[in-house]
Amino acid sequence: MKTHRLIWMYLLWLLAAGSVAVTVAVVVTELMAMVGLVDHSGSGYGLSLSIVTGTCFVVLAAVPFAFRDRFRMDDHREVEPS
């Protein structure tokens, strides 16, 4: 696969990872607010959003590197019969 195509695919992956991270952060922070761990009017709400968003984004951004061998298509790999 050409390098520029891989770069574009990774940039699109980062965009999707950012969207998923924000969504997860909002859901987790709202659950924390319902339980009483953070207050909507306090600074803990924004801090929780930032920490959860950053953590989720870093984890999702690292997925292509962590599972590099799993996603690679090799012509030399033996295929087991079904």
mmCIF file of C-alpha atoms in Angstrom:
data_model
loop_
_atom_site.group_PDB
_atom_site.id
_atom_site.type_symbol
_atom_site.label_atom_id
_atom_site.label_comp_id
_atom_site.label_asym_id
_atom_site.label_seq_id
_atom_site.Cartn_x
_atom_site.Cartn_y
_atom_site.Cartn_z
ATOM 1 C CA MET A 1 0.000 0.000 0.000
ATOM 2 C CA LYS A 2 1.305 3.446 -0.801
ATOM 3 C CA THR A 3 2.549 5.661 2.006
ATOM 4 C CA HIS A 4 0.286 8.617 1.292
ATOM 5 C CA ARG A 5 -2.753 6.348 1.382
ATOM 6 C CA LEU A 6 -1.691 4.961 4.772
ATOM 7 C CA ILE A 7 -1.233 8.488 6.104
ATOM 8 C CA TRP A 8 -4.720 9.511 4.944
ATOM 9 C CA MET A 9 -6.230 6.378 6.433
ATOM 10 C CA TYR A 10 -4.516 7.060 9.762
ATOM 11 C CA LEU A 11 -5.689 10.691 9.754
ATOM 12 C CA LEU A 12 -9.249 9.496 9.191
ATOM 13 C CA TRP A 13 -8.759 6.966 11.995
ATOM 14 C CA LEU A 14 -7.643 9.806 14.291
ATOM 15 C CA LEU A 15 -10.760 11.779 13.397
ATOM 16 C CA ALA A 16 -12.954 8.802 14.218
ATOM 17 C CA ALA A 17 -10.975 8.131 17.414
ATOM 18 C CA GLY A 18 -11.524 11.711 18.526
ATOM 19 C CA SER A 19 -15.249 11.457 17.920
ATOM 20 C CA VAL A 20 -15.530 8.188 19.816
ATOM 21 C CA ALA A 21 -13.373 9.520 22.656
ATOM 22 C CA VAL A 22 -15.577 12.592 23.139
ATOM 23 C CA THR A 23 -18.733 10.476 23.075
ATOM 24 C CA VAL A 24 -17.345 8.005 25.619
ATOM 25 C CA ALA A 25 -16.130 10.854 27.831
ATOM 26 C CA VAL A 26 -19.534 12.524 27.897
ATOM 27 C CA VAL A 27 -21.295 9.257 28.744
ATOM 28 C CA VAL A 28 -18.777 8.318 31.461
ATOM 29 C CA THR A 29 -18.816 11.807 32.990
ATOM 30 C CA GLU A 30 -22.614 11.920 33.004
ATOM 31 C CA LEU A 31 -22.671 8.537 34.723
ATOM 32 C CA MET A 32 -20.189 9.876 37.264
ATOM 33 C CA ALA A 33 -22.455 12.892 37.806
ATOM 34 C CA MET A 34 -25.466 10.630 38.331
ATOM 35 C CA VAL A 35 -23.561 8.614 40.929
ATOM 36 C CA GLY A 36 -22.387 11.795 42.602
ATOM 37 C CA LEU A 37 -18.656 11.629 41.919
ATOM 38 C CA VAL A 38 -18.620 14.935 40.014
ATOM 39 C CA ASP A 39 -20.842 18.002 40.113
ATOM 40 C CA HIS A 40 -22.122 19.698 36.942
ATOM 41 C CA SER A 41 -21.212 23.135 38.267
ATOM 42 C CA GLY A 42 -17.813 22.155 39.677
ATOM 43 C CA SER A 43 -14.396 22.010 38.077
ATOM 44 C CA GLY A 44 -14.366 18.226 38.449
ATOM 45 C CA TYR A 45 -16.821 17.902 35.580
ATOM 46 C CA GLY A 46 -14.488 19.541 33.077
ATOM 47 C CA LEU A 47 -11.481 17.738 34.489
ATOM 48 C CA SER A 48 -13.259 14.398 34.173
ATOM 49 C CA LEU A 49 -14.219 15.172 30.579
ATOM 50 C CA SER A 50 -10.633 16.079 29.732
ATOM 51 C CA ILE A 51 -9.048 13.054 31.387
ATOM 52 C CA VAL A 52 -11.470 10.512 29.933
ATOM 53 C CA THR A 53 -11.321 12.092 26.469
ATOM 54 C CA GLY A 54 -7.527 12.162 26.451
ATOM 55 C CA THR A 55 -7.198 8.605 27.716
ATOM 56 C CA CYS A 56 -9.698 7.189 25.230
ATOM 57 C CA PHE A 57 -8.133 9.103 22.356
ATOM 58 C CA VAL A 58 -4.607 7.884 23.133
ATOM 59 C CA VAL A 59 -5.786 4.284 23.446
ATOM 60 C CA LEU A 60 -7.771 4.435 20.200
ATOM 61 C CA ALA A 61 -4.989 6.236 18.334
ATOM 62 C CA ALA A 62 -2.572 3.447 19.314
ATOM 63 C CA VAL A 63 -4.809 0.603 18.082
ATOM 64 C CA PRO A 64 -3.354 0.461 14.541
ATOM 65 C CA PHE A 65 0.147 0.172 15.989
ATOM 66 C CA ALA A 66 -0.757 -2.306 18.714
ATOM 67 C CA PHE A 67 -2.518 -4.652 16.295
ATOM 68 C CA ARG A 68 -0.262 -4.046 13.297
ATOM 69 C CA ASP A 69 0.434 -7.733 12.647
ATOM 70 C CA ARG A 70 -3.213 -8.679 12.949
ATOM 71 C CA PHE A 71 -4.338 -6.164 10.298
ATOM 72 C CA ARG A 72 -1.508 -6.864 7.876
ATOM 73 C CA MET A 73 -2.408 -8.846 4.782
ATOM 74 C CA ASP A 74 0.416 -11.214 3.887
ATOM 75 C CA ASP A 75 0.372 -13.332 0.770
ATOM 76 C CA HIS A 76 2.729 -15.779 2.467
ATOM 77 C CA ARG A 77 0.465 -16.557 5.407
ATOM 78 C CA GLU A 78 -0.895 -20.070 5.434
ATOM 79 C CA VAL A 79 -4.671 -20.308 5.399
ATOM 80 C CA GLU A 80 -6.165 -23.052 7.481
ATOM 81 C CA PRO A 81 -8.992 -25.005 5.843
ATOM 82 C CA SER A 82 -12.450 -24.346 7.259
#
